[in-house]
CSV table of C-alpha atoms and ligand atoms in Angstrom, one decimal:
chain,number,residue,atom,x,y,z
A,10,UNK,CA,-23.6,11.9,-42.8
A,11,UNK,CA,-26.3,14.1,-42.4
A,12,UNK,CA,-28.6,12.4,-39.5
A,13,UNK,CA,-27.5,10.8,-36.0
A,14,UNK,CA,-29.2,9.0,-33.0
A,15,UNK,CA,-27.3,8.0,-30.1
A,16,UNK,CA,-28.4,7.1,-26.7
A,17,UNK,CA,-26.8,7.2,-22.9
A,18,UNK,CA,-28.2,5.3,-20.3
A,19,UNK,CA,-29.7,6.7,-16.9
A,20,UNK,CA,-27.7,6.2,-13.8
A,21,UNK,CA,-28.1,4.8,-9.9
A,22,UNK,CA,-25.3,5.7,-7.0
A,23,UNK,CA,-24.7,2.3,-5.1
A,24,UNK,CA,-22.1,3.5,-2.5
A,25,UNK,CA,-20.3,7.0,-1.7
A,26,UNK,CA,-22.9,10.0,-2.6
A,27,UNK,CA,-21.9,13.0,-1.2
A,28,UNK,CA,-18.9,11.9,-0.1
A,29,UNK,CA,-17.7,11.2,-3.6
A,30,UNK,CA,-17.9,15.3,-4.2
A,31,UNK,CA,-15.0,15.6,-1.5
A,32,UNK,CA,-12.4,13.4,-3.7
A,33,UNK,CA,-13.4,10.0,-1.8
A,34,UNK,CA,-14.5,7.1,-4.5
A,35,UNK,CA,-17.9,5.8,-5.3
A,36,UNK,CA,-19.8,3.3,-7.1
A,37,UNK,CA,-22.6,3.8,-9.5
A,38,UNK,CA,-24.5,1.7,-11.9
A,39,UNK,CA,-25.9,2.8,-15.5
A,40,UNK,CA,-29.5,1.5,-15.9
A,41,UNK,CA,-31.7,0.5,-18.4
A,42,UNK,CA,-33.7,4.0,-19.5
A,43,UNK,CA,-32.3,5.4,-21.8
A,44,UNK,CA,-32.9,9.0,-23.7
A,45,UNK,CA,-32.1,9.1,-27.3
A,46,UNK,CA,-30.6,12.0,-29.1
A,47,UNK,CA,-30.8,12.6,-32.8
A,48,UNK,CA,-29.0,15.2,-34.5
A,49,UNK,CA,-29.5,16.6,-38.0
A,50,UNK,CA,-27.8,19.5,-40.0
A,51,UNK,CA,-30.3,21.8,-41.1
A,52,UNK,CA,-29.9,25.2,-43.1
A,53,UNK,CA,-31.0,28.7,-42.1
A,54,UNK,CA,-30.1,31.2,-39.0
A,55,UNK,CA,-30.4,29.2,-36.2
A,56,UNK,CA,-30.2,25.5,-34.2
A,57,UNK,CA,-33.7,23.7,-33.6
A,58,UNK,CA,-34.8,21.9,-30.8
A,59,UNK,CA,-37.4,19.6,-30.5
A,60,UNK,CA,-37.4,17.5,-27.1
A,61,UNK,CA,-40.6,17.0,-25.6
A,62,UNK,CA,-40.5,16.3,-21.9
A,63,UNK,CA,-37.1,17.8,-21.1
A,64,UNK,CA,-37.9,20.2,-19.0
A,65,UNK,CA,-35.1,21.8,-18.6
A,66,UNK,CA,-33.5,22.4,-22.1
A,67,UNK,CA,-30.3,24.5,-21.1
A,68,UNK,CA,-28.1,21.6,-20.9
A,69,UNK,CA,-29.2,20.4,-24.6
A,70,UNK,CA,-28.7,24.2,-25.9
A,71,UNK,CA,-25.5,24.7,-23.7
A,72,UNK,CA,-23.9,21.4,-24.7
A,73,UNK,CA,-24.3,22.6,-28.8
A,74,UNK,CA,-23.2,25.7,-28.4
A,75,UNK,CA,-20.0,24.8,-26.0
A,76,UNK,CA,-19.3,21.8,-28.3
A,77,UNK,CA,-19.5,24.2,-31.7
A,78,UNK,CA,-17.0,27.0,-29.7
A,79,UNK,CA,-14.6,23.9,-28.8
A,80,UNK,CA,-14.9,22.7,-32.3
A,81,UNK,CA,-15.1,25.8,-34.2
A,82,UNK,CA,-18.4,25.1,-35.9
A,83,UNK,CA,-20.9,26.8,-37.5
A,84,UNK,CA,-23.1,24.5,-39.3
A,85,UNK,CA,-26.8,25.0,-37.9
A,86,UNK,CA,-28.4,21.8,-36.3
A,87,UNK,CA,-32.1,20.5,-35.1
A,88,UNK,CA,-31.8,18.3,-31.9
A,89,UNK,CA,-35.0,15.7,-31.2
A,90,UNK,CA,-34.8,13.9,-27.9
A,91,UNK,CA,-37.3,10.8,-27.2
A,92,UNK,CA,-36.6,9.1,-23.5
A,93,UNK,CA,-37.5,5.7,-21.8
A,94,UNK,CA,-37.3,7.5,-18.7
A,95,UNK,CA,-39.0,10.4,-16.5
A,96,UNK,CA,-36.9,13.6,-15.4
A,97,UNK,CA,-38.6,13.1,-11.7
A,98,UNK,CA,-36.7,9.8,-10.6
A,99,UNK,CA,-33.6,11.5,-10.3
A,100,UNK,CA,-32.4,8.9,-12.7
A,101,UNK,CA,-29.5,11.3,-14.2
A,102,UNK,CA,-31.9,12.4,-17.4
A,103,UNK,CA,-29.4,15.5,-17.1
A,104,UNK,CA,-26.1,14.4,-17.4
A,105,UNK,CA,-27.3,11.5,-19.5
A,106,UNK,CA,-28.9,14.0,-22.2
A,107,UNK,CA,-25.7,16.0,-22.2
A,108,UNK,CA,-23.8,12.8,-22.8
A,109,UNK,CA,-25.8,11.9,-25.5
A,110,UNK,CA,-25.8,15.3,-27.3
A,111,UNK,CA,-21.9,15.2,-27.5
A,112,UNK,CA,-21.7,11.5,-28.7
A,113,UNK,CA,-24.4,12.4,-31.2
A,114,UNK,CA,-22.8,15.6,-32.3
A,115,UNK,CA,-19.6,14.2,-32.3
A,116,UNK,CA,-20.7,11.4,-34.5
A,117,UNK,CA,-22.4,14.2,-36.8
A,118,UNK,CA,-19.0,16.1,-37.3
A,119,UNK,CA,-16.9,13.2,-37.4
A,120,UNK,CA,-14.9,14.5,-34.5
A,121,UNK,CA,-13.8,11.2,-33.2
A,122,UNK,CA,-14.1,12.4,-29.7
A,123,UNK,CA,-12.7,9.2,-27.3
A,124,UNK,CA,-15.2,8.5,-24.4
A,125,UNK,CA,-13.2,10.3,-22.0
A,126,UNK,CA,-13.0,13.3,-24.3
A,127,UNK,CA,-17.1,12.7,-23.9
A,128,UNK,CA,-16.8,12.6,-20.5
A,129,UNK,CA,-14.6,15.6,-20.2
A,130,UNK,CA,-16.7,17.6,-22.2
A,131,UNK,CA,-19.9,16.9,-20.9
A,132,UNK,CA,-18.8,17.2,-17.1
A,133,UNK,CA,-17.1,20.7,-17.8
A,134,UNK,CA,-20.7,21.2,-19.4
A,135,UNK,CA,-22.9,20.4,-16.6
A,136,UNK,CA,-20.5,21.4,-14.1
A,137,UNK,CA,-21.1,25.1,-15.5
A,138,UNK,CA,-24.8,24.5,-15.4
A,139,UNK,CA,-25.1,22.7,-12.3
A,140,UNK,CA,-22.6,24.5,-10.7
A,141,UNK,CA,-21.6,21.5,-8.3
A,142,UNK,CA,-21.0,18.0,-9.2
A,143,UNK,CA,-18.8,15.0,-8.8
A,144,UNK,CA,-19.3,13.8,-12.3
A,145,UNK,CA,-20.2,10.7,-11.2
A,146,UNK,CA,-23.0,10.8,-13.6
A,147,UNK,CA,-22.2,11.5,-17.0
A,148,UNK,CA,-19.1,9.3,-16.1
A,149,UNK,CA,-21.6,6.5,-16.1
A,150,UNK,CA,-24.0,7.7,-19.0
A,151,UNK,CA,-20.7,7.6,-21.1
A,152,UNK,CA,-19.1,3.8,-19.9
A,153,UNK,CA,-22.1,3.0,-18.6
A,154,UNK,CA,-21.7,-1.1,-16.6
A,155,UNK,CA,-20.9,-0.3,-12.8
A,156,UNK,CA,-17.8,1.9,-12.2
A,157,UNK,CA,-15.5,2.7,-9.4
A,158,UNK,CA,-15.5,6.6,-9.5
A,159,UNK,CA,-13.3,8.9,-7.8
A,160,UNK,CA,-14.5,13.1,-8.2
A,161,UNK,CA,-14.1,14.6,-11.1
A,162,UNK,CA,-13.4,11.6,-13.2
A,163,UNK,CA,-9.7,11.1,-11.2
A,164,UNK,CA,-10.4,7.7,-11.5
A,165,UNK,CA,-12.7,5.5,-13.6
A,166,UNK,CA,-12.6,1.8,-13.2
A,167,UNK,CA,-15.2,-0.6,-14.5
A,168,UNK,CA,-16.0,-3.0,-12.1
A,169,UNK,CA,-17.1,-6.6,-13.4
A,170,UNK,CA,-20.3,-7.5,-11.9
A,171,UNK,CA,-21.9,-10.9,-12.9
A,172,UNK,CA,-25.8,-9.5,-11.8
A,173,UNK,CA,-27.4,-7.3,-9.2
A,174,UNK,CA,-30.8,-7.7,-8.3
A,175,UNK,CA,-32.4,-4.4,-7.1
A,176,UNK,CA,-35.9,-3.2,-6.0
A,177,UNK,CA,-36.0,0.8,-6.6
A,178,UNK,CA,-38.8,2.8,-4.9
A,179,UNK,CA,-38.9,6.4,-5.5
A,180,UNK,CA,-39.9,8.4,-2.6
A,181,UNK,CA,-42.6,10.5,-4.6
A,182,UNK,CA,-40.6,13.5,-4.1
A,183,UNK,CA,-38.3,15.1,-6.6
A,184,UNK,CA,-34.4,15.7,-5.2
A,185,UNK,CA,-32.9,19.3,-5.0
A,186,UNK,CA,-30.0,17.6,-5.4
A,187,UNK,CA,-28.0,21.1,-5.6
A,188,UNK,CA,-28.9,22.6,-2.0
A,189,UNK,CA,-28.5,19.4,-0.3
A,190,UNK,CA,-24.9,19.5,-1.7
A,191,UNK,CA,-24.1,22.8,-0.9
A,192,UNK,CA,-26.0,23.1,2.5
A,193,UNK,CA,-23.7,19.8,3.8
A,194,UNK,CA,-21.1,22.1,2.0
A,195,UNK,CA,-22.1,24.8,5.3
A,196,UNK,CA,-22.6,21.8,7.5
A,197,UNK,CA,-18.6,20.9,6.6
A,198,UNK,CA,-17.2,24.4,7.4
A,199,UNK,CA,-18.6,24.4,10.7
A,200,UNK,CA,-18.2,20.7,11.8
A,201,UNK,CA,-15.3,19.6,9.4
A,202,UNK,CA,-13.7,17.2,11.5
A,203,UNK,CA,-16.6,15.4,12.0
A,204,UNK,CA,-17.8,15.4,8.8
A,205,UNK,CA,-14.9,14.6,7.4
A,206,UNK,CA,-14.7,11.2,10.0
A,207,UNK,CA,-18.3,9.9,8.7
A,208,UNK,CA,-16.7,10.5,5.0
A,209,UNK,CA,-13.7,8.3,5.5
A,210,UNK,CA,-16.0,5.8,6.9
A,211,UNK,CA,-17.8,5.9,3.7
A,212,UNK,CA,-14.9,5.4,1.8
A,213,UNK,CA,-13.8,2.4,3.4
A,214,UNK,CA,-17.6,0.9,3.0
A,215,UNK,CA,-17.0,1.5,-1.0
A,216,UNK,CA,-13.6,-0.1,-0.9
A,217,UNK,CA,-15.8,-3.2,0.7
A,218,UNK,CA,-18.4,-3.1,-1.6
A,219,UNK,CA,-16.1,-2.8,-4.7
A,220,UNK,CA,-14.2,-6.1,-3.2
A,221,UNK,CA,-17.9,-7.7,-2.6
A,222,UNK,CA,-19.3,-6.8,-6.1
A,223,UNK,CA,-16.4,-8.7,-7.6
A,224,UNK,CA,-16.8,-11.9,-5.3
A,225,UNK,CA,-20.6,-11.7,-5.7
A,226,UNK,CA,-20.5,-11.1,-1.9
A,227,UNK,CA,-23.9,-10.1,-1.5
A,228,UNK,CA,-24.5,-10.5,1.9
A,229,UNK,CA,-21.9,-8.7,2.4
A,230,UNK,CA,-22.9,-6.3,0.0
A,231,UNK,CA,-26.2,-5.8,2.2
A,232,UNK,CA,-24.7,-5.2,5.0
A,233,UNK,CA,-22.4,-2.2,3.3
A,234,UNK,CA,-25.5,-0.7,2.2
A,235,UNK,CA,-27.0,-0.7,5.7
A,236,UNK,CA,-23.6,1.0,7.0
A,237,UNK,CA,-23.9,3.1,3.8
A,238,UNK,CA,-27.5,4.5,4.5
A,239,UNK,CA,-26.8,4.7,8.1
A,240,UNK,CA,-23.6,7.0,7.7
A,241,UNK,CA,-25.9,9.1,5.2
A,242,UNK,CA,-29.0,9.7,8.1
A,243,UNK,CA,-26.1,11.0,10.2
A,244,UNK,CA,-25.4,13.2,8.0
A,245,UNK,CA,-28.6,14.5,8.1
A,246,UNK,CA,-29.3,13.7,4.0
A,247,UNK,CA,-32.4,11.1,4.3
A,248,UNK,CA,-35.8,11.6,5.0
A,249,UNK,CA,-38.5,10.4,7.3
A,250,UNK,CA,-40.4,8.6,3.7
A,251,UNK,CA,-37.2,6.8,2.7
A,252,UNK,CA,-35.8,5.8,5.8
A,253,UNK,CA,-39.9,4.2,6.2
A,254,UNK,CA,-39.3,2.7,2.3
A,255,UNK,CA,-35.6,1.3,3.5
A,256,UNK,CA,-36.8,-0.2,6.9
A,257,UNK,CA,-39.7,-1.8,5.2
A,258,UNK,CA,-37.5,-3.2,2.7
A,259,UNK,CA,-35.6,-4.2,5.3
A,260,UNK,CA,-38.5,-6.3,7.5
A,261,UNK,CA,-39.8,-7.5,4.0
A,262,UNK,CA,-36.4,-9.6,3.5
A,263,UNK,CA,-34.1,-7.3,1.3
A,264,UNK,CA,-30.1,-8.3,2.5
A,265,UNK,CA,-29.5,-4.8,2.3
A,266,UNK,CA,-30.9,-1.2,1.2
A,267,UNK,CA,-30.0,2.8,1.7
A,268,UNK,CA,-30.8,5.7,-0.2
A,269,UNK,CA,-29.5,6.5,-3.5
A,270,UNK,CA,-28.2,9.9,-4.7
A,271,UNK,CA,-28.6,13.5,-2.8
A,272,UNK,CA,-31.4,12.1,-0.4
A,273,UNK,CA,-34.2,14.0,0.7
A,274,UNK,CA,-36.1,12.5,-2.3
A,275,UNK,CA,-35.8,10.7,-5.2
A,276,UNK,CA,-34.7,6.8,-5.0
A,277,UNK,CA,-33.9,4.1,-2.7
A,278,UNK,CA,-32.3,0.8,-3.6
A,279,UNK,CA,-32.6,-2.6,-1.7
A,280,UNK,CA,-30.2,-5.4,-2.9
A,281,UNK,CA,-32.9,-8.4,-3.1
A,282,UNK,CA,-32.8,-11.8,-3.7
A,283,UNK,CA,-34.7,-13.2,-6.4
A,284,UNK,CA,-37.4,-14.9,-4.5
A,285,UNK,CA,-37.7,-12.0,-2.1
A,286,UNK,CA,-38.5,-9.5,-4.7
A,287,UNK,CA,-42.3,-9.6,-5.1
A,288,UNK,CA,-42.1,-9.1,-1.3
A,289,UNK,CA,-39.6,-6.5,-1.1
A,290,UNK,CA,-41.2,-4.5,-4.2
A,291,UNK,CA,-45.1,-4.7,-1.6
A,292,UNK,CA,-43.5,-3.7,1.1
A,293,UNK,CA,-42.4,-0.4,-0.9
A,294,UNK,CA,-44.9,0.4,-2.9
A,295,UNK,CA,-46.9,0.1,1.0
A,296,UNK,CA,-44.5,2.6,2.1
A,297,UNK,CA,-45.5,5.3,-0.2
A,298,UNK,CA,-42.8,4.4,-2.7
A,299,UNK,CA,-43.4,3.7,-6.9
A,300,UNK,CA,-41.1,0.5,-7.5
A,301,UNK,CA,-39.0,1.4,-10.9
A,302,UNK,CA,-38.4,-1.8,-13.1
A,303,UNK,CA,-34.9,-1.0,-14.1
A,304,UNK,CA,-31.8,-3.0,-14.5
A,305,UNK,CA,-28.2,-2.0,-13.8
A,306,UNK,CA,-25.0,-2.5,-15.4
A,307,UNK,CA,-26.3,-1.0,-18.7
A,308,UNK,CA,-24.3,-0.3,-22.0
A,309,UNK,CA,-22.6,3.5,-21.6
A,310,UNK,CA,-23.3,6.0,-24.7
A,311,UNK,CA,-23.9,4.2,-27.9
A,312,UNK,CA,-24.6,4.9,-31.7
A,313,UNK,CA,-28.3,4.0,-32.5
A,314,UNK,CA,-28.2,5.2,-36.3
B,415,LIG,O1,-29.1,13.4,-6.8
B,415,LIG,P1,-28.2,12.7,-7.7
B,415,LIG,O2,-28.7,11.4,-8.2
B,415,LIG,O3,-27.7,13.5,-8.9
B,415,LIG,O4,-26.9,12.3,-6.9
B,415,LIG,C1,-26.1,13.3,-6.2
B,415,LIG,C2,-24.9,12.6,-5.6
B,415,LIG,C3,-24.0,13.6,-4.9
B,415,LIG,O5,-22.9,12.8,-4.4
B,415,LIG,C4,-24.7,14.1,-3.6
B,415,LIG,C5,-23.5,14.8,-5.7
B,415,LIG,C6,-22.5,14.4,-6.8
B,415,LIG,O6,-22.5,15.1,-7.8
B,415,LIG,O7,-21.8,13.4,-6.6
C-alpha cells in the first residue's frame, strides 16, 4: 500500500470546558466537517507537505516525525490535506488534523495502531505543541459520536444520543484558547477555593446532562446549559458578543444555550427545537454571530481510501 486518505471529524464542547482540564468530566460532540489526510511514500531526502489552508503546519510535521521516532521509520512521505472546515471556528481543525495524520500513517505502515493508541499518540502530540490541554479533542476526532470525557483521556465513554438539534453562531472572533487556560490557571492559584467550588458545580451539571442526553431530556438539557454558561461568565471566560448571541438565542425560543470551548470567542451553541430553529438561527446571525450548519454525533477517525 503505497497511498492513504483518512479523515477525523471536527469537534464541539457541550458541558465542562475548562473545568475538564482540572480532572472533572465533560461532554463533547464530533461534528460533521471533516479534514482529510492523505499520505503517500515518496523517494528522495525529505517528507512533503502539501496542505493548503492549515495555517499552522507544526502539528502535521510534528505528528510524522514523533510517529516515525515511535515507530522507527525512515521511509520519506508527502502529506496533502483538503478540509470541510475553516481553522477560525475553533472547530478543533488541530487536534482533528493530528488525529488524522496518525490514522493515515498508521494505515500507511500497517502499524495497527488501536484508536486509543491514536488517541494516545496524538494527545502526547499536541499536548507538546499546545502545551496545555485536556485532550478532550482529539479524543473526539478519534471516537468521534458524543463522549463523556474525563482529562487526559482517564475516561472515555460514548454516550448514546438519539439526535441533538443545535444552532452554532460563531462570535466573529477567533479563540486564544491557550491564555485563557493558563490565565484561569493564575486566577486558580490566587482564589482556589473558590474556583474550585464553581468547578464542582460544573461537574455535577455534566453528570445531569449525561443522564438527560440518554433520556432525551432536553428540557432538561437546556436548562444545564443555562447553569453551564452561567458558571462559565463567573468565571470570567465569556464575552460581552456571546453572552448578546446566547441571550438572543435565548428570547428567540432556544430551551437552552452557553458558550462552547475556551470562550472569549469562537462558538456558542443553543439546543433548539426543530420549529424554533429558523428563529433561533435570526436571532444570532442579528447578534453579530455566522450560524455554522453542522451536525453532531459524527463518525470518529475513519479510512477514506
Ligand atoms: O477552545 P477549544 O474549543 O479548544 O476548547 C478548550 C476547552 C478547554 O476546556 C478550555 C481546554 C481543554 O483543553 O479542555
Amino acid at each position: 500500500m503505497n497511498r492513504v486518505v483518512v479523515s477525523a471529524p471536527g469537534k464541539l464542547l457541550l458541558f465542562g470546558e475548562h473545568a475538564v482540564v482540572y480532572g472533572y468530566p465533560s461532554i463533547v460532540t464530533a461534528v460533521d466537517r471533516r479534514i482529510n489526510v492523505e499520505a503517500v511514500k515518496i523517494e528522495g531526502k525529505l517528507d512533503h507537505y502539501n496542505c493548503p489552508g492549515v495555517k499552522d503546519l507544526s502539528f502535521i510535521q510534528g505528528t510524522v516525525k514523533q510517529l516515525k521516532k515511535v515507530y522507527k521509520i525512515s521511509q520519506k512521505v508527502a502529506i496533502a490535506t483538503n478540509s470541510s472546515f475553516s481553522q477560525n471556528y475553533g472547530l478543533g481543525s488541530s487536534s482533528a488534523v493530528t488525529v488524522a495524520t496518525v490514522g493515515a500513517l498508521s494505515q500507511l505502515f500497517k502499524l495497527k495502531m488501536s484508536k486509543r493508541e491514536i488517541f494516545d499518540l496524538s494527545y502526547k502530540i499536541i499536548l507538546s505543541l499546545q502545551g496545555v490541554g485536556s485532550g478532550f479533542d482529539a479524543a473526539s476526532a478519534v471516537f468521534g459520536k458524543t463522549l463523556y470525557y474525563v482529562y487526559a483521556g482517564k475516561v472515555i465513554e460514548s454516550i448514546k444520543v438519539k439526535s441533538l438539534s443545535l444552532v452554532i453562531g460563531y462570535s466573529g472572533i477567533k479563540a486564544d484558547t491557550k491564555t485563557i487556560v493558563k490565565k484561569l490557571g493564575q486566577r486558580y492559584k490566587q482564589n482556589r477555593i473558590e474556583i474550585e467550588e464553581k468547578f464542582i458545580k460544573i461537574a455535577k451539571i455534566v453528570e445531569k446532562a449525561r443522564k438527560a442526553l440518554i433520556n432525551n431530556n432536553y428540557n432538561e438539557l437546556g436548562l444545564l446549559m443555562n447553569q453551564n454558561h452561567k458558571l462559565l461568565k463567573e468565571l470570567g471566560v465569556s464575552s460581552d458578543r456571546l453572552d448578546t448571541m446566547i441571550e438572543d438565542a435565548l428570547k428567540a425560543g432556544a430551551s437552552g444555550a452557553k458558550l462552547s470551548g475556551a470562550g472569549g470567542g469562537d462558538c456558542m451553541i443553543a439546543l433548539v427545537s426543530e420549529e424554533k430553529k429558523k428563529l433561533v438561527s435570526e436571532a444570532v446571525s442579528k447578534a453579530g454571530g455566522t450560524v455554522i450548519k453542522v451536525n453532531p454525533n459524527a463518525q470518529g477517525v475513519r479510512i477514506e481510501s
